[in-house]
PDB file of C-alpha atoms in Angstrom:
ATOM      1  CA  MET A  17       0.000   0.000   0.000  1.00  0.00           C
ATOM      2  CA  SER A  18       1.309   3.447  -0.850  1.00  0.00           C
ATOM      3  CA  PRO A  19       1.848   5.658   2.237  1.00  0.00           C
ATOM      4  CA  LEU A  20       0.645   8.685   0.239  1.00  0.00           C
ATOM      5  CA  ASP A  21      -2.575   7.117  -1.042  1.00  0.00           C
ATOM      6  CA  ILE A  22      -1.381   7.631  -4.610  1.00  0.00           C
ATOM      7  CA  SER A  23      -0.095   5.104  -7.101  1.00  0.00           C
ATOM      8  CA  LEU A  24       1.844   5.050 -10.345  1.00  0.00           C
ATOM      9  CA  ALA A  25      -1.408   4.160 -12.096  1.00  0.00           C
ATOM     10  CA  ASP A  26      -2.991   7.347 -10.694  1.00  0.00           C
ATOM     11  CA  LEU A  27      -0.151   9.488 -12.028  1.00  0.00           C
ATOM     12  CA  ILE A  28      -0.274   7.852 -15.449  1.00  0.00           C
ATOM     13  CA  ALA A  29      -4.051   8.162 -15.692  1.00  0.00           C
ATOM     14  CA  ARG A  30      -3.959  11.857 -14.780  1.00  0.00           C
ATOM     15  CA  LEU A  31      -1.216  12.692 -17.280  1.00  0.00           C
ATOM     16  CA  ASP A  32      -3.013  10.784 -20.055  1.00  0.00           C
ATOM     17  CA  GLU A  33      -6.279  12.524 -19.211  1.00  0.00           C
ATOM     18  CA  GLU A  34      -4.734  15.997 -19.235  1.00  0.00           C
ATOM     19  CA  LEU A  35      -2.717  15.448 -22.438  1.00  0.00           C
ATOM     20  CA  PRO A  36      -5.033  13.352 -24.610  1.00  0.00           C
ATOM     21  CA  ASP A  37      -3.801  14.612 -27.975  1.00  0.00           C
ATOM     22  CA  THR A  38      -0.023  14.612 -27.476  1.00  0.00           C
ATOM     23  CA  ASP A  39       2.456  12.024 -28.705  1.00  0.00           C
ATOM     24  CA  GLU A  40       4.521   9.746 -26.466  1.00  0.00           C
ATOM     25  CA  LEU A  41       7.657  11.907 -26.603  1.00  0.00           C
ATOM     26  CA  ALA A  42       5.699  14.936 -25.395  1.00  0.00           C
ATOM     27  CA  ARG A  43       4.399  12.806 -22.545  1.00  0.00           C
ATOM     28  CA  VAL A  44       7.953  11.776 -21.668  1.00  0.00           C
ATOM     29  CA  SER A  45       8.882  15.469 -21.304  1.00  0.00           C
ATOM     30  CA  GLU A  46       5.797  16.195 -19.212  1.00  0.00           C
ATOM     31  CA  ALA A  47       6.429  13.138 -17.038  1.00  0.00           C
ATOM     32  CA  ARG A  48       9.962  14.376 -16.321  1.00  0.00           C
ATOM     33  CA  LEU A  49       8.622  17.791 -15.275  1.00  0.00           C
ATOM     34  CA  ARG A  50       6.127  16.185 -12.941  1.00  0.00           C
ATOM     35  CA  ALA A  51       8.780  13.905 -11.485  1.00  0.00           C
ATOM     36  CA  GLN A  52      10.916  16.955 -10.712  1.00  0.00           C
ATOM     37  CA  THR A  53       7.952  18.639  -9.026  1.00  0.00           C
ATOM     38  CA  LEU A  54       7.347  15.543  -6.893  1.00  0.00           C
ATOM     39  CA  SER A  55      11.031  15.496  -5.969  1.00  0.00           C
ATOM     40  CA  ASP A  56      10.961  19.170  -4.957  1.00  0.00           C
ATOM     41  CA  LEU A  57       7.868  18.617  -2.831  1.00  0.00           C
ATOM     42  CA  GLY A  58       9.532  15.608  -1.206  1.00  0.00           C
ATOM     43  CA  ASP A  59      12.551  17.702  -0.250  1.00  0.00           C
ATOM     44  CA  GLN A  60      10.267  20.322   1.261  1.00  0.00           C
ATOM     45  CA  LEU A  61       8.395  17.633   3.207  1.00  0.00           C
ATOM     46  CA  ILE A  62      11.667  16.448   4.754  1.00  0.00           C
ATOM     47  CA  ASP A  63      12.709  20.042   5.506  1.00  0.00           C
ATOM     48  CA  HIS A  64       9.420  20.616   7.321  1.00  0.00           C
ATOM     49  CA  TYR A  65       9.942  17.711   9.698  1.00  0.00           C
ATOM     50  CA  VAL A  66      13.650  18.367  10.141  1.00  0.00           C
ATOM     51  CA  SER A  67      12.696  21.858  11.337  1.00  0.00           C
ATOM     52  CA  LYS A  68      10.208  20.375  13.805  1.00  0.00           C
ATOM     53  CA  ALA A  69      12.794  17.876  15.036  1.00  0.00           C
ATOM     54  CA  LYS A  70      15.292  20.698  15.619  1.00  0.00           C
ATOM     55  CA  GLN A  71      12.647  22.629  17.573  1.00  0.00           C
ATOM     56  CA  VAL A  72      12.294  19.758  20.054  1.00  0.00           C
ATOM     57  CA  GLY A  73      16.058  19.446  20.479  1.00  0.00           C
ATOM     58  CA  ALA A  74      17.116  16.710  18.048  1.00  0.00           C
ATOM     59  CA  SER A  75      20.784  16.809  17.067  1.00  0.00           C
ATOM     60  CA  TRP A  76      22.079  16.770  13.497  1.00  0.00           C
ATOM     61  CA  THR A  77      23.538  13.333  14.217  1.00  0.00           C
ATOM     62  CA  GLU A  78      20.082  12.020  15.197  1.00  0.00           C
ATOM     63  CA  ILE A  79      18.466  13.675  12.186  1.00  0.00           C
ATOM     64  CA  GLY A  80      21.128  12.210   9.889  1.00  0.00           C
ATOM     65  CA  ASP A  81      20.443   8.751  11.316  1.00  0.00           C
ATOM     66  CA  ALA A  82      16.694   9.229  10.701  1.00  0.00           C
ATOM     67  CA  ILE A  83      17.305  10.238   7.087  1.00  0.00           C
ATOM     68  CA  GLY A  84      20.015   7.666   6.508  1.00  0.00           C
ATOM     69  CA  VAL A  85      22.897  10.053   5.851  1.00  0.00           C
ATOM     70  CA  SER A  86      25.824  11.437   7.817  1.00  0.00           C
ATOM     71  CA  LYS A  87      25.508  14.338  10.261  1.00  0.00           C
ATOM     72  CA  GLN A  88      27.390  16.580   7.829  1.00  0.00           C
ATOM     73  CA  ALA A  89      25.179  15.640   4.884  1.00  0.00           C
ATOM     74  CA  ALA A  90      21.996  16.222   6.887  1.00  0.00           C
ATOM     75  CA  GLN A  91      23.221  19.628   8.031  1.00  0.00           C
ATOM     76  CA  GLN A  92      24.248  20.678   4.533  1.00  0.00           C
ATOM     77  CA  ARG A  93      20.966  19.581   2.940  1.00  0.00           C
ATOM     78  CA  HIS A  94      18.517  20.746   5.576  1.00  0.00           C
ATOM     79  CA  THR A  95      19.969  23.781   7.351  1.00  0.00           C
ATOM     80  CA  PRO A  96      17.226  26.445   7.266  1.00  0.00           C
ATOM     81  CA  GLY A  97      17.444  28.521   4.108  1.00  0.00           C
ATOM     82  CA  PRO A  98      15.620  31.468   2.594  1.00  0.00           C
ATOM     83  CA  PHE A  99      12.301  29.591   2.682  1.00  0.00           C
ATOM     84  CA  GLU A 100      12.490  28.655   6.378  1.00  0.00           C
ATOM     85  CA  ARG A 101       9.319  30.466   7.486  1.00  0.00           C
ATOM     86  CA  TYR A 102       7.446  29.995   4.210  1.00  0.00           C
ATOM     87  CA  THR A 103       3.994  28.475   4.541  1.00  0.00           C
ATOM     88  CA  ASN A 104       3.258  25.243   2.716  1.00  0.00           C
ATOM     89  CA  LEU A 105       1.168  27.142   0.159  1.00  0.00           C
ATOM     90  CA  ASN A 106       3.999  29.577  -0.464  1.00  0.00           C
ATOM     91  CA  ARG A 107       6.530  26.759  -0.788  1.00  0.00           C
ATOM     92  CA  HIS A 108       4.219  25.168  -3.345  1.00  0.00           C
ATOM     93  CA  SER A 109       4.114  28.436  -5.303  1.00  0.00           C
ATOM     94  CA  ILE A 110       7.923  28.294  -5.518  1.00  0.00           C
ATOM     95  CA  VAL A 111       7.718  24.752  -6.885  1.00  0.00           C
ATOM     96  CA  LEU A 112       5.180  25.958  -9.449  1.00  0.00           C
ATOM     97  CA  ALA A 113       7.504  28.816 -10.419  1.00  0.00           C
ATOM     98  CA  GLN A 114      10.318  26.324 -10.986  1.00  0.00           C
ATOM     99  CA  GLU A 115       7.997  24.151 -13.055  1.00  0.00           C
ATOM    100  CA  ALA A 116       6.921  27.183 -15.108  1.00  0.00           C
ATOM    101  CA  ALA A 117      10.548  27.985 -15.908  1.00  0.00           C
ATOM    102  CA  ARG A 118      11.176  24.381 -16.974  1.00  0.00           C
ATOM    103  CA  THR A 119       8.009  24.238 -19.036  1.00  0.00           C
ATOM    104  CA  HIS A 120       9.063  27.368 -20.946  1.00  0.00           C
ATOM    105  CA  ARG A 121      12.650  26.075 -21.169  1.00  0.00           C
ATOM    106  CA  HIS A 122      14.025  29.143 -19.410  1.00  0.00           C
ATOM    107  CA  ASP A 123      17.461  28.838 -17.801  1.00  0.00           C
ATOM    108  CA  SER A 124      16.616  30.909 -14.712  1.00  0.00           C
ATOM    109  CA  ILE A 125      13.644  31.715 -12.493  1.00  0.00           C
ATOM    110  CA  GLY A 126      12.477  35.298 -12.848  1.00  0.00           C
ATOM    111  CA  THR A 127       9.973  37.316 -10.875  1.00  0.00           C
ATOM    112  CA  GLU A 128       7.448  36.661 -13.622  1.00  0.00           C
ATOM    113  CA  HIS A 129       7.759  32.930 -12.902  1.00  0.00           C
ATOM    114  CA  LEU A 130       7.286  33.622  -9.179  1.00  0.00           C
ATOM    115  CA  LEU A 131       4.131  35.598  -9.954  1.00  0.00           C
ATOM    116  CA  LEU A 132       2.887  32.755 -12.137  1.00  0.00           C
ATOM    117  CA  GLY A 133       3.529  30.387  -9.239  1.00  0.00           C
ATOM    118  CA  LEU A 134       1.380  32.528  -6.924  1.00  0.00           C
ATOM    119  CA  LEU A 135      -1.408  32.532  -9.488  1.00  0.00           C
ATOM    120  CA  GLY A 136      -1.163  28.742  -9.643  1.00  0.00           C
ATOM    121  CA  GLU A 137      -1.964  28.365  -5.933  1.00  0.00           C
ATOM    122  CA  PRO A 138      -5.657  29.316  -5.635  1.00  0.00           C
ATOM    123  CA  ARG A 139      -5.738  28.490  -1.915  1.00  0.00           C
ATOM    124  CA  GLY A 140      -3.305  31.320  -1.183  1.00  0.00           C
ATOM    125  CA  LEU A 141      -4.233  34.855  -0.169  1.00  0.00           C
ATOM    126  CA  ALA A 142      -2.092  36.237  -3.014  1.00  0.00           C
ATOM    127  CA  TYR A 143      -4.376  34.544  -5.536  1.00  0.00           C
ATOM    128  CA  GLU A 144      -7.455  36.004  -3.842  1.00  0.00           C
ATOM    129  CA  VAL A 145      -5.965  39.498  -3.861  1.00  0.00           C
ATOM    130  CA  LEU A 146      -4.921  39.243  -7.508  1.00  0.00           C
ATOM    131  CA  VAL A 147      -8.315  38.034  -8.707  1.00  0.00           C
ATOM    132  CA  ALA A 148     -10.322  40.401  -6.469  1.00  0.00           C
ATOM    133  CA  LYS A 149      -8.509  43.418  -7.913  1.00  0.00           C
ATOM    134  CA  THR A 150      -8.536  42.374 -11.570  1.00  0.00           C
ATOM    135  CA  GLU A 151     -11.820  40.407 -11.505  1.00  0.00           C
ATOM    136  CA  SER A 152     -10.228  37.754 -13.715  1.00  0.00           C
ATOM    137  CA  GLU A 153      -7.582  35.096 -13.239  1.00  0.00           C
ATOM    138  CA  GLN A 154      -7.194  34.967 -17.005  1.00  0.00           C
ATOM    139  CA  ARG A 155      -6.408  38.690 -17.159  1.00  0.00           C
ATOM    140  CA  VAL A 156      -3.525  38.215 -14.732  1.00  0.00           C
ATOM    141  CA  ARG A 157      -2.303  35.091 -16.504  1.00  0.00           C
ATOM    142  CA  ALA A 158      -2.390  36.812 -19.900  1.00  0.00           C
ATOM    143  CA  ALA A 159      -0.354  39.747 -18.555  1.00  0.00           C
ATOM    144  CA  ILE A 160       2.269  37.364 -17.186  1.00  0.00           C
ATOM    145  CA  GLU A 161       2.411  35.259 -20.346  1.00  0.00           C
ATOM    146  CA  GLU A 162       2.918  38.406 -22.416  1.00  0.00           C
ATOM    147  CA  ALA A 163       5.891  39.392 -20.259  1.00  0.00           C
ATOM    148  CA  LEU A 164       7.585  35.965 -20.327  1.00  0.00           C
ATOM    149  CA  PRO A 165      10.753  35.685 -22.431  1.00  0.00           C
ATOM    150  CA  PRO A 166      10.572  33.493 -25.549  1.00  0.00           C
ATOM    151  CA  ALA A 167      10.768  29.771 -24.875  1.00  0.00           C
ATOM    152  CA  GLY A 168      14.248  28.280 -24.939  1.00  0.00           C
ATOM    153  CA  GLU A 169      15.393  25.629 -27.381  1.00  0.00           C
ATOM    154  CA  LYS A 170      16.476  22.897 -24.964  1.00  0.00           C
ATOM    155  CA  MET A 171      14.680  21.215 -22.085  1.00  0.00           C
ATOM    156  CA  LEU A 172      16.652  21.946 -18.900  1.00  0.00           C
ATOM    157  CA  ARG A 173      17.764  19.364 -16.392  1.00  0.00           C
ATOM    158  CA  GLY A 174      18.648  19.714 -12.747  1.00  0.00           C
ATOM    159  CA  HIS A 175      18.651  22.881 -10.696  1.00  0.00           C
ATOM    160  CA  ILE A 176      17.408  26.155 -12.161  1.00  0.00           C
ATOM    161  CA  ALA A 177      18.860  29.231 -10.463  1.00  0.00           C
ATOM    162  CA  PHE A 178      16.942  32.291  -9.334  1.00  0.00           C
ATOM    163  CA  ARG A 179      17.724  35.561 -11.071  1.00  0.00           C
ATOM    164  CA  PRO A 180      19.128  38.339  -8.848  1.00  0.00           C
ATOM    165  CA  GLU A 181      15.813  40.217  -8.841  1.00  0.00           C
ATOM    166  CA  SER A 182      14.020  37.026  -7.783  1.00  0.00           C
ATOM    167  CA  LYS A 183      16.408  36.581  -4.860  1.00  0.00           C
ATOM    168  CA  GLU A 184      15.737  40.191  -3.917  1.00  0.00           C
ATOM    169  CA  ALA A 185      11.972  39.599  -4.086  1.00  0.00           C
ATOM    170  CA  ILE A 186      12.331  36.564  -1.802  1.00  0.00           C
ATOM    171  CA  GLY A 187      14.237  38.717   0.685  1.00  0.00           C
ATOM    172  CA  GLN A 188      11.626  41.458   0.407  1.00  0.00           C
ATOM    173  CA  ALA A 189       8.895  38.913   1.167  1.00  0.00           C
ATOM    174  CA  ARG A 190      10.577  38.125   4.487  1.00  0.00           C
ATOM    175  CA  ARG A 191      10.879  41.846   5.221  1.00  0.00           C
ATOM    176  CA  ALA A 192       7.213  42.409   4.365  1.00  0.00           C
ATOM    177  CA  SER A 193       6.269  39.702   6.846  1.00  0.00           C
ATOM    178  CA  ALA A 194       8.434  41.306   9.528  1.00  0.00           C
ATOM    179  CA  ASP A 195       7.014  44.772   8.768  1.00  0.00           C
ATOM    180  CA  LEU A 196       3.512  43.420   9.387  1.00  0.00           C
ATOM    181  CA  GLY A 197       4.570  41.662  12.583  1.00  0.00           C
ATOM    182  CA  HIS A 198       3.893  38.185  11.223  1.00  0.00           C
ATOM    183  CA  ASP A 199       5.884  35.071  12.096  1.00  0.00           C
ATOM    184  CA  TRP A 200       5.223  33.361   8.766  1.00  0.00           C
ATOM    185  CA  VAL A 201       5.894  34.161   5.107  1.00  0.00           C
ATOM    186  CA  GLY A 202       2.780  33.470   3.079  1.00  0.00           C
ATOM    187  CA  THR A 203       1.834  33.958  -0.537  1.00  0.00           C
ATOM    188  CA  GLU A 204       0.567  37.418   0.412  1.00  0.00           C
ATOM    189  CA  HIS A 205       4.039  38.422   1.622  1.00  0.00           C
ATOM    190  CA  ALA A 206       5.572  36.967  -1.553  1.00  0.00           C
ATOM    191  CA  LEU A 207       3.251  39.210  -3.569  1.00  0.00           C
ATOM    192  CA  LEU A 208       4.382  42.226  -1.552  1.00  0.00           C
ATOM    193  CA  GLY A 209       7.997  41.182  -2.114  1.00  0.00           C
ATOM    194  CA  LEU A 210       7.486  41.116  -5.880  1.00  0.00           C
ATOM    195  CA  ILE A 211       6.000  44.603  -6.143  1.00  0.00           C
ATOM    196  CA  ARG A 212       8.740  46.026  -3.896  1.00  0.00           C
ATOM    197  CA  VAL A 213      11.401  45.128  -6.476  1.00  0.00           C
ATOM    198  CA  GLU A 214      10.251  48.040  -8.593  1.00  0.00           C
ATOM    199  CA  GLU A 215      12.167  47.399 -11.830  1.00  0.00           C
ATOM    200  CA  SER A 216      11.398  43.679 -11.962  1.00  0.00           C
ATOM    201  CA  PRO A 217       9.065  42.215 -14.593  1.00  0.00           C
ATOM    202  CA  ALA A 218       6.584  41.130 -11.899  1.00  0.00           C
ATOM    203  CA  ALA A 219       6.395  44.622 -10.403  1.00  0.00           C
ATOM    204  CA  GLN A 220       5.775  46.072 -13.851  1.00  0.00           C
ATOM    205  CA  ILE A 221       3.044  43.502 -14.483  1.00  0.00           C
ATOM    206  CA  LEU A 222       1.392  44.295 -11.155  1.00  0.00           C
ATOM    207  CA  ARG A 223       1.502  48.040 -11.750  1.00  0.00           C
ATOM    208  CA  GLY A 224       0.032  47.473 -15.209  1.00  0.00           C
ATOM    209  CA  LEU A 225      -2.858  45.624 -13.542  1.00  0.00           C
ATOM    210  CA  GLY A 226      -3.506  48.608 -11.284  1.00  0.00           C
ATOM    211  CA  PHE A 227      -1.648  47.600  -8.116  1.00  0.00           C
ATOM    212  CA  THR A 228       0.519  49.938  -6.056  1.00  0.00           C
ATOM    213  CA  SER A 229       2.908  48.908  -3.302  1.00  0.00           C
ATOM    214  CA  ASP A 230       1.172  50.963  -0.592  1.00  0.00           C
ATOM    215  CA  GLU A 231      -2.313  49.811  -1.545  1.00  0.00           C
ATOM    216  CA  LEU A 232      -1.213  46.181  -1.704  1.00  0.00           C
ATOM    217  CA  HIS A 233       0.438  46.457   1.708  1.00  0.00           C
ATOM    218  CA  GLU A 234      -2.757  47.873   3.221  1.00  0.00           C
ATOM    219  CA  THR A 235      -4.923  45.235   1.538  1.00  0.00           C
ATOM    220  CA  VAL A 236      -2.783  42.421   2.939  1.00  0.00           C
ATOM    221  CA  ARG A 237      -2.635  44.014   6.409  1.00  0.00           C
ATOM    222  CA  ALA A 238      -6.394  44.447   6.550  1.00  0.00           C
ATOM    223  CA  GLU A 239      -7.216  40.999   5.203  1.00  0.00           C
ATOM    224  CA  ILE A 240      -4.892  39.246   7.658  1.00  0.00           C
ATOM    225  CA  ALA A 241      -6.288  41.305  10.553  1.00  0.00           C
ATOM    226  CA  ASN A 242      -9.823  40.362   9.551  1.00  0.00           C
ATOM    227  CA  ARG A 243      -8.949  36.677   9.335  1.00  0.00           C
ATOM    228  CA  LEU A 244      -7.204  36.644  12.701  1.00  0.00           C
ATOM    229  CA  ALA A 245     -10.162  38.460  14.294  1.00  0.00           C
ATOM    230  CA  ALA A 246     -12.576  35.950  12.770  1.00  0.00           C
ATOM    231  CA  ARG A 247     -10.611  33.067  14.244  1.00  0.00           C
ATOM    232  CA  GLY A 248     -10.771  34.683  17.674  1.00  0.00           C
ATOM    233  CA  ASN A 249     -14.574  34.868  17.645  1.00  0.00           C
TER     234      ASN A 249
END
């Protein structure tokens, strides 16, 4: 029995259903992209529980034993990084951004890919804010697609690096969270981080859709305050 309640047959059936008119080679490429996404999610799953183990006092030696690697390898792979306080939804948006870059055969992850990742996570507050303002997911998606660079010629393998402006946006997301007094970095903070990098493609897309940094900050602040108040009632 699969511990994740999902089987190879499920994955095959879903891919075949979603790509009914493509040839087998196209399905090979799509299968590789999905395998990479599953691998990225698996790494994030391990990171999540490593963080919890560290919080209760587990040593790197104990964590390495649990993973099946040396202390040094465990520490190198799972030391908290730039996504340490990211929510699961926000981590998933990063995976989607990586997948978008691979799908378009781009050799780096830009802010436009990060914005596309946020739009791909409809459970996140960023998605709600984007659609509420523009009244159309498709309008946002079309603006992003128009700003994407032309597709590359070769399918990329392995790690895809973040562009400098994307790294800056990730840092700005953490700062936006701190500015609002939050102890997490959600999709809403990632959206604030993108518009704060003013010359980035994502910021230009957002401004073209009618967003401003100050208005977006206030919208996020108010929405989070409302949600926290609702939970307290």
